[in-house]
Short mmCIF file of C-alpha atoms in Angstrom, two decimals:
data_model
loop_
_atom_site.label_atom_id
_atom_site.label_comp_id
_atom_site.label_asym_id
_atom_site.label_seq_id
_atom_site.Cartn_x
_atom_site.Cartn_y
_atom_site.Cartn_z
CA UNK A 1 18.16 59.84 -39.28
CA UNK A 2 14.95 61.78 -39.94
CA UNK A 3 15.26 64.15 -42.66
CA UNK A 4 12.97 66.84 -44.32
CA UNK A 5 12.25 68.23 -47.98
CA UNK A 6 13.06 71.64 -47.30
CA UNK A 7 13.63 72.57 -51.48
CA UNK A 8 12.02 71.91 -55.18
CA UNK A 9 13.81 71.93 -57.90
CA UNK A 10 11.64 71.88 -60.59
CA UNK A 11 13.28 70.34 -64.42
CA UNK A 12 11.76 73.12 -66.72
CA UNK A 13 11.18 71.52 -70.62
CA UNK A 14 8.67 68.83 -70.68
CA UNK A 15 7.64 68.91 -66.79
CA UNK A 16 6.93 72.37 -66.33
CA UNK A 17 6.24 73.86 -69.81
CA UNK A 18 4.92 72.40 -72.74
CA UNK A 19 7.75 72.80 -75.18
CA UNK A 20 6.51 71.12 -78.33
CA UNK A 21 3.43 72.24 -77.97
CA UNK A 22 4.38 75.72 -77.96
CA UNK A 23 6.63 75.46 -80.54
CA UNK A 24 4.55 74.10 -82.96
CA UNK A 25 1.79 76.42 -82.46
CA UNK A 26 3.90 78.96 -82.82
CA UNK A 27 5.60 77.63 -85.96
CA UNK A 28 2.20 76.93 -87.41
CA UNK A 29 1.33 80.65 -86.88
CA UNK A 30 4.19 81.73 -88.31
CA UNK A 31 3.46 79.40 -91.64
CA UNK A 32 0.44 80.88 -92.08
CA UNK A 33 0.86 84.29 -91.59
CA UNK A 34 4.03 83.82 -94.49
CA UNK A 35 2.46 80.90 -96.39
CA UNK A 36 4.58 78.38 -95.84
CA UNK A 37 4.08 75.47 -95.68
CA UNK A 38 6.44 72.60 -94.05
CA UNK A 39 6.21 69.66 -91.92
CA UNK A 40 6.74 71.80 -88.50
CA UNK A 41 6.23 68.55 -86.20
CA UNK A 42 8.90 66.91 -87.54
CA UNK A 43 10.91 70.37 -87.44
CA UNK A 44 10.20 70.30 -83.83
CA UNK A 45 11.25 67.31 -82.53
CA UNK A 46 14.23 67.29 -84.77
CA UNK A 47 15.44 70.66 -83.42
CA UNK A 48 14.81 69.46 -79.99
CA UNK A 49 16.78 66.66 -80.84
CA UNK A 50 19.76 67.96 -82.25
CA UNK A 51 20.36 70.36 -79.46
CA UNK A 52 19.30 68.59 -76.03
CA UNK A 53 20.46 65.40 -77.53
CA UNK A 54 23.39 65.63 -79.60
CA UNK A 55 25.25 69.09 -78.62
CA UNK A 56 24.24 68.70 -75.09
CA UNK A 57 26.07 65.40 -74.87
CA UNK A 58 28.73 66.43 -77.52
CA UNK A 59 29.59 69.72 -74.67
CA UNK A 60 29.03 66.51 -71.94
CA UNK A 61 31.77 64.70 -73.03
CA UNK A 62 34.01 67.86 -73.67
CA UNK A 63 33.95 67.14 -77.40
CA UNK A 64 32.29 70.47 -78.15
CA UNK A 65 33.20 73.74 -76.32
CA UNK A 66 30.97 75.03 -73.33
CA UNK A 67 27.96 76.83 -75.42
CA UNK A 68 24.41 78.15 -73.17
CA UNK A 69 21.42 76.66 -74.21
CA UNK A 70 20.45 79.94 -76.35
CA UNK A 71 23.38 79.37 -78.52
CA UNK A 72 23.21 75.31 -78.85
CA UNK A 73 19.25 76.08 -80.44
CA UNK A 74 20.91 78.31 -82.63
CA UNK A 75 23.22 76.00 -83.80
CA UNK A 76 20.98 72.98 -83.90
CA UNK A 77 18.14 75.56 -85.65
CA UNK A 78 20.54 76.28 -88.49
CA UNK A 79 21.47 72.08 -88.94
CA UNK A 80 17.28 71.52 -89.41
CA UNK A 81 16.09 74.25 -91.28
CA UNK A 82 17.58 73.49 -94.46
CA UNK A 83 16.54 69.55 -93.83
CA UNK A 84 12.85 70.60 -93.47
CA UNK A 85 13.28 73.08 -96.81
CA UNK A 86 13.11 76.06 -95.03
CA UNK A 87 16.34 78.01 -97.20
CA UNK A 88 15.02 81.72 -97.24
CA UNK A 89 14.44 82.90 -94.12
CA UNK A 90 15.78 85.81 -92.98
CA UNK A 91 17.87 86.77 -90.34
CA UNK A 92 14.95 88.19 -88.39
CA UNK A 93 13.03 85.52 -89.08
CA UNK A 94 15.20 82.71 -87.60
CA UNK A 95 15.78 84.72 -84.79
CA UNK A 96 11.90 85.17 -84.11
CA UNK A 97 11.52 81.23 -84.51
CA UNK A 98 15.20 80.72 -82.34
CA UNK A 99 14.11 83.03 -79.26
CA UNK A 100 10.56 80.35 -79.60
CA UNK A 101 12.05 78.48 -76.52
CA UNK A 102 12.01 81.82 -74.38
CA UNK A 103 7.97 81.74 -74.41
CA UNK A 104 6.69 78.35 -73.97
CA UNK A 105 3.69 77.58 -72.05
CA UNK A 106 3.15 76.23 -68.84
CA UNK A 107 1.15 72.93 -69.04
CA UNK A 108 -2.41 73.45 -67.69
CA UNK A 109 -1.87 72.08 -63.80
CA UNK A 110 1.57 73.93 -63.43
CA UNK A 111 0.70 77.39 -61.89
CA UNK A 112 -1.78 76.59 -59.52
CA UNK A 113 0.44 73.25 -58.84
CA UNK A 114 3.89 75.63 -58.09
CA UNK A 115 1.63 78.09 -56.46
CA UNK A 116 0.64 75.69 -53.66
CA UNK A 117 4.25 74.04 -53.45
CA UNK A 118 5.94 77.50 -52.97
CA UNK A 119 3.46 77.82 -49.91
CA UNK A 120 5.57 75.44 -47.77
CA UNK A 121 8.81 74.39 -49.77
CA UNK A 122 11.18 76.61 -51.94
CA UNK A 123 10.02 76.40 -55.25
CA UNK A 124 13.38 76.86 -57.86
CA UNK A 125 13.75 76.25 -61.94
CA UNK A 126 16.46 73.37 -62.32
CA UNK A 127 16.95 73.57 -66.12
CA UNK A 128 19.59 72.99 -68.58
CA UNK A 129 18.33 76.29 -70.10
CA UNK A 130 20.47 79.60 -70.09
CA UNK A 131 19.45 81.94 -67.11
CA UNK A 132 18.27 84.63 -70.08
CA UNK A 133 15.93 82.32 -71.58
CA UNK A 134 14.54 80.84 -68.27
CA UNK A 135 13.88 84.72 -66.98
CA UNK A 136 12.24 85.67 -70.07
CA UNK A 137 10.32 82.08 -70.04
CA UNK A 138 8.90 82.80 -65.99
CA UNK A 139 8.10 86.26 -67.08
CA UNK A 140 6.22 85.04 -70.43
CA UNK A 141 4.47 81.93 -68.39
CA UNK A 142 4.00 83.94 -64.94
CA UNK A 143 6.56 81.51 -63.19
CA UNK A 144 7.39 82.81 -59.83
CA UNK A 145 10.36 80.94 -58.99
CA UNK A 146 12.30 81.38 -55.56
CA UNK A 147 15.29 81.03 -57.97
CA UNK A 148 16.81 80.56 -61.33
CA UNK A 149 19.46 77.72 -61.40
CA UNK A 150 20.28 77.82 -65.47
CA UNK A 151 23.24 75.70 -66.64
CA UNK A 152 25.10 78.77 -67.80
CA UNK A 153 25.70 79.78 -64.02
CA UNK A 154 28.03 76.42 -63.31
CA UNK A 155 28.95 75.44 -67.31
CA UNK A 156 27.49 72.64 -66.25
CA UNK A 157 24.62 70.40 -68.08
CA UNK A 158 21.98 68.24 -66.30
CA UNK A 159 22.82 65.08 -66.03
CA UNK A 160 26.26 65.98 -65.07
CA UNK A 161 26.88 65.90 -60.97
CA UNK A 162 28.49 69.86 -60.50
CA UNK A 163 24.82 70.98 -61.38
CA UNK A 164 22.99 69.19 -58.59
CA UNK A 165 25.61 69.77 -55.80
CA UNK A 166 25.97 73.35 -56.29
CA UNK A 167 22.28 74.15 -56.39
CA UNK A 168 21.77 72.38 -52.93
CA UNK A 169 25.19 74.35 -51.93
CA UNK A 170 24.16 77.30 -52.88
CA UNK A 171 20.49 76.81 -51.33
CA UNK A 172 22.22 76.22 -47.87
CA UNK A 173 20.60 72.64 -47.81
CA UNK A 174 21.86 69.23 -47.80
CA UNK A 175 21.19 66.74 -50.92
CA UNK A 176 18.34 64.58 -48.50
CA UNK A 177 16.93 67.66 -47.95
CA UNK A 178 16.09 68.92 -51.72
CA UNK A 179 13.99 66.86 -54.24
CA UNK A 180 14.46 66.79 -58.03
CA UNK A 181 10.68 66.95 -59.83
CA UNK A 182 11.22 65.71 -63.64
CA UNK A 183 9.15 63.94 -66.24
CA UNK A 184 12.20 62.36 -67.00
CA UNK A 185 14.14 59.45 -65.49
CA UNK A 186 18.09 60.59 -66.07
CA UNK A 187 17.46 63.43 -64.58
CA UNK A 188 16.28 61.67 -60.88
CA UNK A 189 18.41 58.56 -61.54
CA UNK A 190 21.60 61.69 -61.28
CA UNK A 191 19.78 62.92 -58.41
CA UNK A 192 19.17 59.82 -56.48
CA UNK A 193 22.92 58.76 -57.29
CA UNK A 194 24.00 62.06 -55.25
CA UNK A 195 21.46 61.70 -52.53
CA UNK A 196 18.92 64.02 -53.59
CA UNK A 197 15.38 63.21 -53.42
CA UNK A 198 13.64 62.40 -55.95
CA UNK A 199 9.43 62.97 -57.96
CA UNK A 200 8.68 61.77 -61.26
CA UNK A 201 6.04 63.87 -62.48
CA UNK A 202 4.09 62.59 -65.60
CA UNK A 203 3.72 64.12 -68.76
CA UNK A 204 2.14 61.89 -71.35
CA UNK A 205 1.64 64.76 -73.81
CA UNK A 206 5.88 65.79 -74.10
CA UNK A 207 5.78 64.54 -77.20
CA UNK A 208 2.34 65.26 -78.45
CA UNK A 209 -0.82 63.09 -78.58
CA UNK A 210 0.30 59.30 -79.18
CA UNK A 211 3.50 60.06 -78.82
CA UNK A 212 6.32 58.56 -77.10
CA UNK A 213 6.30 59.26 -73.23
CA UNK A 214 8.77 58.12 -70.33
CA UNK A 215 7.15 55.73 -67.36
CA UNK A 216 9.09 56.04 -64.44
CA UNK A 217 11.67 53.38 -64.38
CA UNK A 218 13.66 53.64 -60.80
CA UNK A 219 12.38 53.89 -57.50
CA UNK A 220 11.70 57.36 -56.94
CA UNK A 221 10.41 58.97 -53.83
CA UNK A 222 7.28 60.19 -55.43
CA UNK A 223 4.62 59.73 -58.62
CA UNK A 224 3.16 62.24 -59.40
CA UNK A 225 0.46 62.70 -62.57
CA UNK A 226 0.49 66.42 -62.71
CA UNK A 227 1.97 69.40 -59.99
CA UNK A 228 -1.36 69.36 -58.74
CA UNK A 229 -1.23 65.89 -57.75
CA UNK A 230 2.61 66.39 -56.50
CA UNK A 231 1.43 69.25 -53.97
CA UNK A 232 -1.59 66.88 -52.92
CA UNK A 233 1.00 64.28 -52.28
CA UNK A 234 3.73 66.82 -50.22
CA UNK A 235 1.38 67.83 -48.34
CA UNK A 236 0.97 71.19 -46.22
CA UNK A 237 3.84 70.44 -43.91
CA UNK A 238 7.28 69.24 -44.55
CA UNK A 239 7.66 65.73 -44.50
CA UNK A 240 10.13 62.86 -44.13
CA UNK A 241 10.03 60.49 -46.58
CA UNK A 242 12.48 57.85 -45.31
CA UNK B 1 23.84 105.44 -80.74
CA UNK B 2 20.19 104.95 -79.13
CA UNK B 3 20.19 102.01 -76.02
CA UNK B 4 16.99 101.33 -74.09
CA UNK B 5 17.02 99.73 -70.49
CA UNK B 6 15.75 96.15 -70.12
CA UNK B 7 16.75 95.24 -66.66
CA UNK B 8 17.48 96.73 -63.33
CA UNK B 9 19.94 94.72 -61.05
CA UNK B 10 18.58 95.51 -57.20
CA UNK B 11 21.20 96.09 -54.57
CA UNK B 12 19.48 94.78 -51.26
CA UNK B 13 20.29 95.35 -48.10
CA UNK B 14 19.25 99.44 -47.16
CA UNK B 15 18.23 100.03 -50.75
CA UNK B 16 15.75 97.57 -50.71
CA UNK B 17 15.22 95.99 -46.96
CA UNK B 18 15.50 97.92 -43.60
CA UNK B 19 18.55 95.64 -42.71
CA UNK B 20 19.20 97.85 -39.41
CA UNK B 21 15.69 98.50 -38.71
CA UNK B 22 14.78 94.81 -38.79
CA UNK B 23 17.82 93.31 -36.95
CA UNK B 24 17.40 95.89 -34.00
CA UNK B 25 13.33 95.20 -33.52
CA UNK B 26 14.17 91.79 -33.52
CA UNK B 27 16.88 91.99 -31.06
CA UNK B 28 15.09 93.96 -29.09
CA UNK B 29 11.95 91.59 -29.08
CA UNK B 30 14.94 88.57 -28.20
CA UNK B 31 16.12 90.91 -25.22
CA UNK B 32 12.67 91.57 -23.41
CA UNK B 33 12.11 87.49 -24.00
CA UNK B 34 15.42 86.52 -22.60
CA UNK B 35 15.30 89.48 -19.79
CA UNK B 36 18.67 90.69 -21.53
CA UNK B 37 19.80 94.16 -21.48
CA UNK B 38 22.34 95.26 -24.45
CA UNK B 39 23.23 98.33 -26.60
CA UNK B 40 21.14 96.17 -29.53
CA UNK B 41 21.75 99.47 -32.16
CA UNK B 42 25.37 99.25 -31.51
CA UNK B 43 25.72 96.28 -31.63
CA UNK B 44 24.15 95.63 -35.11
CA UNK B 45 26.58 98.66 -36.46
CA UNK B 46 29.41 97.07 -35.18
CA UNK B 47 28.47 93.89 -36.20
CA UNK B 48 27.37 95.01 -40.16
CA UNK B 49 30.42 97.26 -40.04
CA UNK B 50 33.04 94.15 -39.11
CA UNK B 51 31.19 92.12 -41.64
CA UNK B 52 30.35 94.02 -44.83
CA UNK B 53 33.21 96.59 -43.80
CA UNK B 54 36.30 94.89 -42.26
CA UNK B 55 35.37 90.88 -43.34
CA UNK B 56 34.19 91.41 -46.72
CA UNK B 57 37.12 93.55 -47.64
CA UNK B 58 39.46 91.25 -46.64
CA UNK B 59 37.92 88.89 -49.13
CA UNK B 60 37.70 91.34 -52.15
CA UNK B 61 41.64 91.44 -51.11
CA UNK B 62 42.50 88.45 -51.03
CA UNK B 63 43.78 88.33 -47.67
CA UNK B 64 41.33 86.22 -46.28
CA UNK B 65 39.77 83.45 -48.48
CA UNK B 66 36.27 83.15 -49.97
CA UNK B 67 33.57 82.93 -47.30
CA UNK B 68 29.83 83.36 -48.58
CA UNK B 69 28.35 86.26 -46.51
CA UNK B 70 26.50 84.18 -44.14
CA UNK B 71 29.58 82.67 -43.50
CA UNK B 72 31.12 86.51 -42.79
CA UNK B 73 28.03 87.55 -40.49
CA UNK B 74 28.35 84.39 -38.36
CA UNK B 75 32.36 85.19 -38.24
CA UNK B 76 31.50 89.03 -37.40
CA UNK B 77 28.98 88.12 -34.84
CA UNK B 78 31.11 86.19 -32.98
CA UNK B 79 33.57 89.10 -32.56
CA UNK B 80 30.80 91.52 -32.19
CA UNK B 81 29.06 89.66 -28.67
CA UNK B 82 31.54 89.51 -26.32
CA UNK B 83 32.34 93.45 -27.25
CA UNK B 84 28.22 94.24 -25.81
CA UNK B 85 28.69 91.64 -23.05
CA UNK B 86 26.59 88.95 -24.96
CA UNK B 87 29.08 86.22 -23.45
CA UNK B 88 26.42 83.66 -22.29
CA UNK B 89 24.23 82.74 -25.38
CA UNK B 90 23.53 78.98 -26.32
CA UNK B 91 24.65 77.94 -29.78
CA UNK B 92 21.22 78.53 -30.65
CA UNK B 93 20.63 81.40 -29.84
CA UNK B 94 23.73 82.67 -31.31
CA UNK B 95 22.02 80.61 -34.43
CA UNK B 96 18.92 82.52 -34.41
CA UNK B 97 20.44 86.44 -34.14
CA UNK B 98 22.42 85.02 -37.17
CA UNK B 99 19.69 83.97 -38.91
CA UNK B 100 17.98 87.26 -38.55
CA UNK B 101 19.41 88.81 -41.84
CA UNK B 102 17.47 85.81 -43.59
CA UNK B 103 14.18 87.74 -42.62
CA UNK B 104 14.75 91.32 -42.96
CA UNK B 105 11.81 93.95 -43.67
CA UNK B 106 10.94 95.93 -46.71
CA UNK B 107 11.11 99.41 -46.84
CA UNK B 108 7.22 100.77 -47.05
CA UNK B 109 7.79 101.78 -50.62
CA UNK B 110 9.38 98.52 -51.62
CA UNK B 111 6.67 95.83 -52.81
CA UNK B 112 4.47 98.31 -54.56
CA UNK B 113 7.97 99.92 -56.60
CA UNK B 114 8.90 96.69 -57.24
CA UNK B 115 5.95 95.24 -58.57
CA UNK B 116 5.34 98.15 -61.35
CA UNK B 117 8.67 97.68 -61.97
CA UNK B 118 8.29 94.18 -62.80
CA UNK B 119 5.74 95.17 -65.69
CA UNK B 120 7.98 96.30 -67.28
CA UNK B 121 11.64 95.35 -66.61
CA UNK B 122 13.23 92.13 -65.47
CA UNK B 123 14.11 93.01 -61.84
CA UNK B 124 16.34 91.30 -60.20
CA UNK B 125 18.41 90.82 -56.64
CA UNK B 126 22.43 91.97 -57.49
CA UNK B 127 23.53 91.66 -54.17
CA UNK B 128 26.70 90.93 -51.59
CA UNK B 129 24.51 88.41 -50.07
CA UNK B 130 24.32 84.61 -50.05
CA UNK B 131 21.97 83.04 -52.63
CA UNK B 132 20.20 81.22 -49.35
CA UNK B 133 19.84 84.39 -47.19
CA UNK B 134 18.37 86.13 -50.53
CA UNK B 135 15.85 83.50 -51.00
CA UNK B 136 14.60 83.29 -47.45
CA UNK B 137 14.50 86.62 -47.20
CA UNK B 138 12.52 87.06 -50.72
CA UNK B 139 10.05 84.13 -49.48
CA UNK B 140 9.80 86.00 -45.81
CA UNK B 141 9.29 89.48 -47.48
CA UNK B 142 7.17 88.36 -50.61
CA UNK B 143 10.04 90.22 -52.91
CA UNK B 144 9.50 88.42 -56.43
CA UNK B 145 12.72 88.67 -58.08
CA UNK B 146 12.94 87.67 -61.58
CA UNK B 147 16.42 86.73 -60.66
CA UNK B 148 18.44 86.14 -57.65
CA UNK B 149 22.22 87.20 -57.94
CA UNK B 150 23.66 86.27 -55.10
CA UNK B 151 27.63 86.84 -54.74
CA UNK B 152 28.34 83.21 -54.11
CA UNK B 153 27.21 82.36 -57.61
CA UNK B 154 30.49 84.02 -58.64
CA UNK B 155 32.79 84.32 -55.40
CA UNK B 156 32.91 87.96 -56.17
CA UNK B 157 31.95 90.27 -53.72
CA UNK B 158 30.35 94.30 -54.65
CA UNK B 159 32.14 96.39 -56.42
CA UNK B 160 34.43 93.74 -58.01
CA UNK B 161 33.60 94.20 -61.89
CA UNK B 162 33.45 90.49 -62.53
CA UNK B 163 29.51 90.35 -60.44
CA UNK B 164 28.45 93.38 -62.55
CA UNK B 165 29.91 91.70 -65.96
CA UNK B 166 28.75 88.20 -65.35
CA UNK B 167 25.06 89.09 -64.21
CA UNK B 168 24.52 91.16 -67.51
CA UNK B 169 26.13 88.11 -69.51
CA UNK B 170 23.62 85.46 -68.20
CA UNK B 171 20.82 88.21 -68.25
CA UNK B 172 21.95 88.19 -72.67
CA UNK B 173 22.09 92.11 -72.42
CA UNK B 174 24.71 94.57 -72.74
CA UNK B 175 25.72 96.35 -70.16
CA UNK B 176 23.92 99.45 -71.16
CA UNK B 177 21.14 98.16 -71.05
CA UNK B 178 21.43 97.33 -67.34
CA UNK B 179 20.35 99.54 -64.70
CA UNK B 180 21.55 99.23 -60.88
CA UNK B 181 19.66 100.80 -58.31
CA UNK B 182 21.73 101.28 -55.37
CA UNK B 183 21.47 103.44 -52.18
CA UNK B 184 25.32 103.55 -52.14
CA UNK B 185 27.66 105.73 -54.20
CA UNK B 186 30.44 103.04 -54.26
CA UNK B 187 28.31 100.38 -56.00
CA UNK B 188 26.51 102.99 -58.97
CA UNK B 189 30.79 104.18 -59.72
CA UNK B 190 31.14 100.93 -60.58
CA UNK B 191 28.20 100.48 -62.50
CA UNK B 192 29.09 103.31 -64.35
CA UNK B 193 32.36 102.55 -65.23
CA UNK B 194 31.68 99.29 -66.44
CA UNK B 195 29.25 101.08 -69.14
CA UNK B 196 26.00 99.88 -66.98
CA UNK B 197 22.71 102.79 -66.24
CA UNK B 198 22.84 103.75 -62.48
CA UNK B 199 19.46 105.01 -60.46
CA UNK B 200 20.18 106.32 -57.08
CA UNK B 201 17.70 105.60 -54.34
CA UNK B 202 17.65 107.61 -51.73
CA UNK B 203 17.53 106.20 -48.15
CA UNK B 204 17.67 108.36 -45.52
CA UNK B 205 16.73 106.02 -42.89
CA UNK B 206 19.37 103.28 -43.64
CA UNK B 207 21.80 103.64 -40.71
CA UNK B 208 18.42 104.80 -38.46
CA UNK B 209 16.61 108.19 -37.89
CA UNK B 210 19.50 111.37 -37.54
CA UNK B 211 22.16 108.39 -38.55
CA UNK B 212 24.37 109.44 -41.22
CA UNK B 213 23.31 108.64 -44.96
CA UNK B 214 24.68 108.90 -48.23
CA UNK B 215 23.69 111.58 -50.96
CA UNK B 216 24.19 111.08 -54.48
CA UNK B 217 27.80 111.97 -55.21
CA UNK B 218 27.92 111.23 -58.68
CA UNK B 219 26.48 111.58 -62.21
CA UNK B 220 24.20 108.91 -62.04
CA UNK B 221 21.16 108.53 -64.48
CA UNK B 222 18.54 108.83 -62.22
CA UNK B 223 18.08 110.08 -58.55
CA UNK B 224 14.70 108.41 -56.83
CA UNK B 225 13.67 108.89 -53.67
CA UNK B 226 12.26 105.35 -53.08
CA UNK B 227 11.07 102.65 -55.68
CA UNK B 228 7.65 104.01 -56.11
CA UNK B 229 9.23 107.28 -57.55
CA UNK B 230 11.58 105.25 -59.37
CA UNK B 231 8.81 103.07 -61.44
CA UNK B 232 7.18 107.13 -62.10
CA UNK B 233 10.71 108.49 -63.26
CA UNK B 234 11.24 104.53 -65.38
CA UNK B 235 7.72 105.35 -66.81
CA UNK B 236 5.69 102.56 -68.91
CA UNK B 237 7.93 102.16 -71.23
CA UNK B 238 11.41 101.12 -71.92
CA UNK B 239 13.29 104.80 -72.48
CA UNK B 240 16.65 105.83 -73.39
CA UNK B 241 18.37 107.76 -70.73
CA UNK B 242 21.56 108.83 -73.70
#
């Protein structure tokens, strides 16, 4: 059976936006401009770690309550701070470094990359971000998105099956017809489990300069080394891949 | 206590697009191609009166299960044809009248409103349609929601309060500080009694020229006569209306 990509769903964190980046330079700025001083690096990718990895699995498994995104940064925010010696901050100012995540920056390639995707194939975030944070994020970055699909919507996070099948639902489109684009290989391994099609799309720099990347390690549909290089490889028209 | 506005929540179809405009020029072009002759106005009354009257009450009821509103047009048109003596079409023709609300027409003032809007307010799609039709029809129209609420994210149809309540959840505000814009009295009363801002657009044109219209009724925040008076009357700034 010939099938088409008629939808994108783009993962947001790491393949769209440069979160650590972002962070950090913000967190630096904010040292400065208060005079402290603290690894914020390590800050970084510990707070990243505690929430996407442990409370995202924790609310996984159903050994946490269902929390949005917003909330599990909180929570993981107030777990590192202390760890990293930052004790007297005040309300305002954990808030200012906790709403961080709603104004990262696109990675150089992504807006004229989604630009010329969204020409010929609907172009929609696919994030395990809340819907509040992901608005505020496309506004911030200049995102156009044909849609928002934030975990919050289904109480559902990425990798978890409920997330992929409703967003091709609710697009009107079959699984073969939509393709996952992630710098990350749970994400498409999910996807390619539930028919979906699939684009790794590399991202060296996630976690910083010499830092530990992912290499894609199943056999996705596409390669891609930037969004610029994914749109190349689509193409103008829709195409079958199979 | 002083509230400020942060987003406005869009009702679509004849506050935003020309449903009844579009789907009878379209017709209309299908009837010279085909060499059919057909009462095309009253038969897109009768068919958007059987499916966002009759059909989608019955769901807001209860007494007939959820069906996404793509779902109710293609039910509606089916009991609309044979009434206008459209007993002959192929299944894909039927297909493409349906299809017809995916690619509906902005009013004149629409794109321009909107996108000074957008400067300064999330803006989003709040609407009784299906989140495919309002993508299509935001790709074919070049409307670039920040958001698309579409009433199969929640199986709620307009005016049930869950829609309004759950949009301004996953937007993070309050309810005041939600505004709908609406060309319909019944969907601002229930704005307003949920504690959301209400902006009345006028559309005189929505049911065609010398067809009957609605006129504000209520105390709503603001009256506009189209979206480019709206972004005037919304101003630069986020203001309170209290």
């Amino acid at each position: 059976m010939k099938t088409t990509v008629h939808a994108l769903l783009f993962d947001v964190f790491g393949t769209v936006v440069d979160w650590r980046g972002s962070l950090i330079k913000n967190l630096e700025a904010f040292g400065q401009k208060h005079t402290i001083t603290a690894d914020w690096s390590g800050l970084v990718d510990a707070w990243q770690s505690e929430a996407h990895g442990q409370l995202v699995e924790q609310i996984r498994e159903r050994t946490l309550p269902w929390h949005p995104l917003d909330d599990v940064h909180r929570l993981a925010l107030q777990e590192v701070l202390p760890r990293y010696g930052l004790v007297g901050l005040t309300d305002a100012e954990v808030t200012w470094i906790h709403r961080l995540w709603h104004r990262l920056e696109p990675w150089p390639d992504t807006l004229a990359g989604l630009s010329r995707l969204k020409q010929h194939y609907s172009v929609s975030a696919f994030s395990n971000g809340n819907v509040a944070l992901l608005v505020d994020m496309a506004r911030h970055a200049r995102l156009s998105w044909d849609m928002i699909f934030g975990a919050d919507l289904f109480n559902h996070y990425k990798p978890d099956a409920e997330f992929y099948l409703r967003a091709c639902t609710l697009l009107g489109h079959e699984p073969e017809q939509v393709m996952v684009c992630a710098a990350h290989n749970d994400d498409l391994q999910a996807a390619s489990e539930l028919g979906l099609r699939t684009a790794f799309i590399q991202r060296p720099m996630e976690k910083g300069p010499g830092g530990p990347f992912e290499s894609p390690t199943g056999s996705w549909d596409l390669i891609a080394s930037d969004l610029q290089d994914l749109a190349d490889q689509l193409g103008p028209e829709i195409i079958d891949y199979r």
